[in-house]
C-alpha cells in the first residue's frame, strides 16, 4: 500500500454536518486543512443512487462517513455505491465510518422465518470492497463478528461520563445509573463505573414489539437522580414509561443518556411531554429541527472522538486508547470542565 500524506474523507447525504465537523476536528489535530473530497451523491428520477468523485483518489486511504439512519435503505445504498466508486477508482483502502449502524436491531432470529438482517448488511458492505468499519455503540457487540474485516466499535459512555461530571458536578453522590432492560446492564454498568455510581435495572415485559406491558424497578432509587442509559431511542415510548416508573418508585429526578437518537414518529413530542428533566443524545444521527428545538433534549458532539479514531486508524495507533478518560479529556478540552 502506498504511503499517503493525509487521510481523505468523503460523505454521503446522511449526516453532512457531522462529516464537516469531523473534517474540522481533524484539521485542528493535524494542523493542516482536511476537507471532504469533492463529490456528488445524487438520485436519478427513479431514485437510483448516482455517485461521481471529482478528485483523484488513487492509492489513497479513504474514509466514508455515512450513518445508515432514516431513510435507512437510501443511506445504506449511498454507502455501498460510494464504496464501489472508490474501489473502482483504485483507492488503497476504503473504511466505512458508521456513526450509527442501521439494521443492528435485527441481529438474531427471534421467531421462525425471520432474517438476520445485520449479517446481510455486513455481507453487502464487505462484498462492495469496504475493508474496515468504524462505528459507535453497536446495538449488540456480537455484530462485530458478522464482518470478516476489522471493526472498531467506539463507545459513547466515556463522552457521556465527561458530560455527567460537568452537568452534575455538585450532585455526583445523588446519581444512580439505570439500565432500561436486563440486556443493557453491561452498557449501564460501564457508565456507572466511570462516574462511580450505583446501578439499578428497570425490568420490562413485552407482549409484542414496540409495546411494553409491565415494568418493575430492581434496586432502591429512593431520592436518587436517575440516569437512564441506552443505545437507541426510537419512538421513546419505553423510555418515557421507565421515567414514570422510576419517579413512582421514589426517584428525585430522571435524566436519560442515549447514544443514537433515532426519534421516529411521536418521539420528540413524547419527550417534551414526559416527566424526564432531560434527554441527552449524540449527533451520530443528524438531528431534526424538532429535536433541536426541544428544550429538554441536548446533543453532545461525536466529531472529536471520530476524528481522533480516524487519525489513529490511518497512522496505525491504538483506537481502544480512546476509551480511557486520560486520552479522551484532551480531545474534548474546552467543551467539558468537570473540575
XYZ file of C-alpha atoms in Angstrom:
339
model
C 0.000 0.000 0.000
C 1.419 3.381 -0.971
C 2.029 5.754 1.923
C -0.396 8.662 1.762
C 0.237 12.155 3.078
C -3.198 12.606 4.651
C -6.338 10.504 5.202
C -9.156 11.540 2.897
C -12.802 11.894 3.891
C -15.908 11.597 1.747
C -19.521 11.806 2.846
C -22.956 10.912 1.592
C -26.116 12.828 2.444
C -26.970 11.048 5.707
C -25.207 13.424 8.122
C -23.211 16.083 6.281
C -22.917 18.392 9.348
C -21.163 15.635 11.309
C -18.857 14.845 8.369
C -17.848 18.510 8.111
C -17.330 18.693 11.883
C -15.052 15.618 11.759
C -13.039 17.239 8.964
C -12.686 20.431 11.031
C -11.522 18.494 14.079
C -9.001 16.560 12.013
C -7.723 19.857 10.661
C -7.169 21.037 14.234
C -5.429 17.800 15.228
C -3.221 17.704 12.138
C -2.502 21.408 11.837
C -3.312 21.197 8.121
C -6.571 21.614 6.269
C -8.552 18.388 5.977
C -11.631 18.756 3.820
C -14.204 16.433 2.335
C -13.374 15.009 -1.072
C -15.325 16.840 -3.755
C -18.043 14.510 -4.974
C -21.724 14.417 -5.791
C -24.185 11.869 -4.461
C -27.456 12.285 -6.297
C -30.617 10.498 -7.407
C -31.928 9.742 -10.852
C -35.612 10.434 -11.430
C -36.472 6.880 -10.394
C -34.459 7.313 -7.132
C -31.410 5.354 -8.285
C -28.284 6.498 -6.441
C -25.526 8.029 -8.548
C -22.052 8.946 -7.269
C -19.283 10.861 -9.021
C -15.949 11.657 -7.343
C -14.242 14.746 -8.758
C -10.803 14.250 -7.161
C -8.058 11.703 -7.716
C -8.198 9.000 -5.017
C -5.734 6.513 -6.479
C -3.649 4.969 -3.690
C -5.435 6.999 -1.012
C -6.715 5.889 2.403
C -10.409 6.743 2.095
C -12.955 7.122 4.914
C -16.667 7.221 4.001
C -18.703 8.979 6.698
C -22.273 7.721 6.382
C -24.632 6.621 9.186
C -27.320 4.287 7.870
C -30.116 6.140 9.619
C -33.536 7.177 8.316
C -34.093 6.710 5.412
C -32.046 3.603 6.176
C -32.299 1.955 2.771
C -31.322 5.094 0.841
C -28.381 5.872 3.107
C -27.166 2.278 3.028
C -27.304 2.275 -0.766
C -25.378 5.560 -0.899
C -22.661 3.972 1.233
C -22.393 0.904 -0.983
C -22.300 2.912 -4.213
C -19.664 5.297 -2.818
C -17.532 2.333 -1.736
C -17.805 0.803 -5.203
C -16.880 4.106 -6.861
C -13.778 4.446 -4.668
C -12.701 0.838 -5.156
C -13.031 1.158 -8.931
C -11.009 4.397 -8.710
C -8.069 2.455 -7.180
C -8.310 3.754 -3.616
C -5.745 1.931 -1.474
C -8.200 1.239 1.354
C -11.853 2.041 1.983
C -13.069 2.419 5.571
C -16.759 2.908 6.333
C -17.345 5.293 9.239
C -20.837 4.441 10.510
C -21.675 6.686 13.475
C -24.966 4.780 13.576
C -25.240 1.244 12.172
C -28.791 0.728 10.933
C -30.365 -2.752 10.932
C -28.342 -3.584 14.068
C -31.519 -4.487 15.950
C -32.041 -7.413 13.569
C -29.044 -9.304 14.912
C -30.693 -12.675 15.628
C -33.727 -14.776 14.791
C -36.326 -14.139 17.485
C -39.076 -16.062 15.676
C -39.360 -18.635 12.930
C -38.919 -17.455 9.329
C -37.280 -14.130 10.178
C -33.988 -12.781 8.783
C -30.727 -11.805 10.433
C -30.516 -8.558 8.508
C -27.497 -7.201 10.359
C -25.481 -10.092 8.908
C -26.921 -9.467 5.442
C -25.869 -5.802 5.603
C -22.404 -6.820 6.806
C -22.049 -9.173 3.821
C -23.091 -6.388 1.450
C -20.518 -3.985 2.858
C -17.677 -6.485 2.693
C -18.704 -7.552 -0.812
C -18.592 -3.958 -2.013
C -14.916 -3.642 -1.114
C -15.079 -1.956 2.297
C -12.026 -3.127 4.247
C -12.679 -1.699 7.709
C -15.612 -0.485 9.808
C -15.573 2.316 12.374
C -18.807 2.688 14.303
C -20.210 3.671 17.705
C -22.232 1.710 20.251
C -23.392 -1.253 18.210
C -26.761 -2.479 19.438
C -25.152 -5.861 20.142
C -21.417 -6.421 20.477
C -21.556 -9.717 18.604
C -22.364 -7.845 15.384
C -18.605 -7.254 15.106
C -18.343 -10.982 14.352
C -20.719 -10.633 11.400
C -17.910 -8.915 9.480
C -14.853 -10.697 8.100
C -12.941 -7.397 8.298
C -11.716 -5.326 11.272
C -14.455 -3.492 13.191
C -13.652 -0.682 15.625
C -16.611 -0.057 17.927
C -16.314 3.243 19.788
C -18.317 3.884 22.956
C -20.388 6.919 23.848
C -20.077 6.215 27.588
C -16.688 7.996 28.014
C -18.165 11.114 26.387
C -21.325 10.797 28.483
C -19.166 10.476 31.613
C -17.483 13.786 30.785
C -20.889 15.404 30.266
C -22.287 13.986 33.517
C -19.297 15.149 35.549
C -19.789 18.601 34.080
C -23.590 18.807 34.406
C -23.929 17.108 37.811
C -20.588 18.036 39.394
C -22.258 19.206 42.630
C -24.614 16.216 42.858
C -22.437 13.235 41.990
C -23.305 11.433 45.243
C -27.022 11.510 44.319
C -26.646 9.835 40.931
C -27.782 6.327 40.071
C -27.385 4.768 36.620
C -30.407 2.868 35.298
C -30.484 0.157 32.661
C -33.903 0.206 30.914
C -33.764 -3.571 30.443
C -31.738 -6.579 31.510
C -29.979 -6.743 28.147
C -28.471 -3.283 28.601
C -26.897 -3.936 32.003
C -23.348 -4.188 30.619
C -23.666 -0.786 28.942
C -25.116 0.815 32.071
C -22.510 -0.795 34.323
C -19.737 0.618 32.147
C -21.020 4.174 32.645
C -21.716 3.586 36.348
C -18.071 2.541 36.874
C -16.850 5.659 35.076
C -18.804 8.009 37.348
C -18.595 5.791 40.459
C -22.360 5.476 40.875
C -24.669 2.588 41.854
C -26.741 0.687 39.314
C -30.400 -0.292 39.076
C -32.497 -2.011 36.413
C -35.962 -1.446 35.004
C -37.196 -4.886 34.010
C -39.754 -4.777 31.223
C -42.029 -7.352 29.660
C -43.255 -7.006 26.085
C -46.394 -8.573 24.662
C -45.229 -7.620 21.164
C -42.551 -5.441 19.553
C -42.818 -1.779 20.491
C -45.320 -2.307 23.313
C -44.403 -2.753 26.979
C -46.989 -4.428 29.199
C -45.236 -4.275 32.578
C -42.218 -2.612 34.215
C -40.534 -3.319 37.540
C -37.650 -1.453 39.199
C -34.889 -3.719 40.518
C -32.988 -1.695 43.100
C -33.690 1.176 45.504
C -33.944 4.512 43.662
C -35.401 6.494 46.567
C -34.195 10.143 46.500
C -31.804 9.377 43.648
C -31.143 11.370 40.474
C -31.608 8.573 37.941
C -29.707 8.460 34.654
C -31.268 6.032 32.153
C -28.615 4.732 29.743
C -29.389 3.033 26.431
C -28.079 2.847 22.879
C -31.197 3.721 20.848
C -34.218 5.951 21.385
C -36.718 5.190 18.624
C -40.325 6.098 19.467
C -39.401 6.912 23.118
C -42.416 5.056 24.489
C -40.377 2.685 26.667
C -38.083 5.494 27.800
C -40.904 7.773 28.935
C -42.679 4.892 30.684
C -39.468 3.949 32.500
C -39.099 7.534 33.726
C -42.627 7.448 35.173
C -41.986 4.111 36.894
C -38.760 5.427 38.451
C -40.485 8.525 39.851
C -43.260 6.337 41.252
C -40.533 4.249 42.933
C -39.215 7.329 44.742
C -36.619 8.820 42.388
C -35.964 12.538 42.763
C -35.306 13.266 39.069
C -34.892 11.284 35.863
C -32.491 12.101 33.020
C -31.561 9.934 30.038
C -28.361 9.396 28.069
C -28.936 7.702 24.707
C -26.238 7.035 22.116
C -28.401 7.241 18.988
C -31.446 9.489 18.748
C -33.478 7.734 16.044
C -36.541 9.746 17.146
C -39.235 8.190 14.977
C -42.868 9.249 14.842
C -44.134 10.808 18.100
C -40.778 10.512 19.912
C -39.951 14.223 20.199
C -43.408 15.178 21.456
C -43.338 12.312 23.954
C -40.003 13.512 25.291
C -41.258 17.096 25.554
C -44.369 15.953 27.448
C -42.575 13.403 29.633
C -41.526 13.638 33.281
C -37.849 13.430 32.261
C -35.817 16.502 33.095
C -33.519 15.982 30.106
C -32.607 13.630 27.293
C -29.006 13.689 26.067
C -28.202 12.180 22.659
C -25.198 12.263 20.356
C -25.123 13.694 16.849
C -24.437 10.257 15.308
C -27.789 10.738 13.546
C -28.449 14.189 12.120
C -30.987 15.798 14.491
C -34.189 17.179 13.011
C -35.376 20.724 13.621
C -37.914 19.368 16.121
C -35.125 17.703 18.119
C -33.028 20.887 18.096
C -35.963 22.984 19.287
C -36.979 20.678 22.152
C -35.964 22.370 25.403
C -35.312 19.137 27.300
C -33.153 17.492 24.602
C -29.405 18.157 24.469
C -26.942 16.970 21.842
C -23.318 16.104 22.596
C -20.772 16.070 19.750
C -19.051 12.946 18.494
C -16.818 14.670 15.929
C -13.798 14.895 18.299
C -13.713 11.161 19.093
C -14.406 10.106 15.495
C -11.748 12.474 14.163
C -9.134 11.068 16.534
C -10.188 7.482 15.812
C -9.808 8.058 12.059
C -6.340 9.505 12.605
C -5.384 6.560 14.820
C -6.554 4.068 12.198
C -4.704 5.955 9.475
C -1.399 6.113 11.340
C -1.671 2.642 12.875
C -2.030 3.573 16.552
C -4.480 2.337 19.181
C -8.187 3.076 18.855
C -9.038 1.482 22.205
C -6.954 4.190 23.906
C -9.931 6.496 23.279
C -11.915 4.504 25.839
C -9.734 5.983 28.626
C -10.583 9.322 30.205
C -6.923 10.351 30.107
C -6.949 10.091 26.307
C -10.454 11.461 25.756
C -10.435 14.534 28.001
C -7.781 16.416 25.958
C -9.786 15.732 22.787
C -12.834 17.384 24.371
C -10.790 20.097 26.048
C -12.782 23.320 26.237
C -16.150 21.562 25.944
C -16.207 19.997 29.408
C -14.535 21.186 32.577
C -15.581 18.709 35.262
C -13.030 20.114 37.707
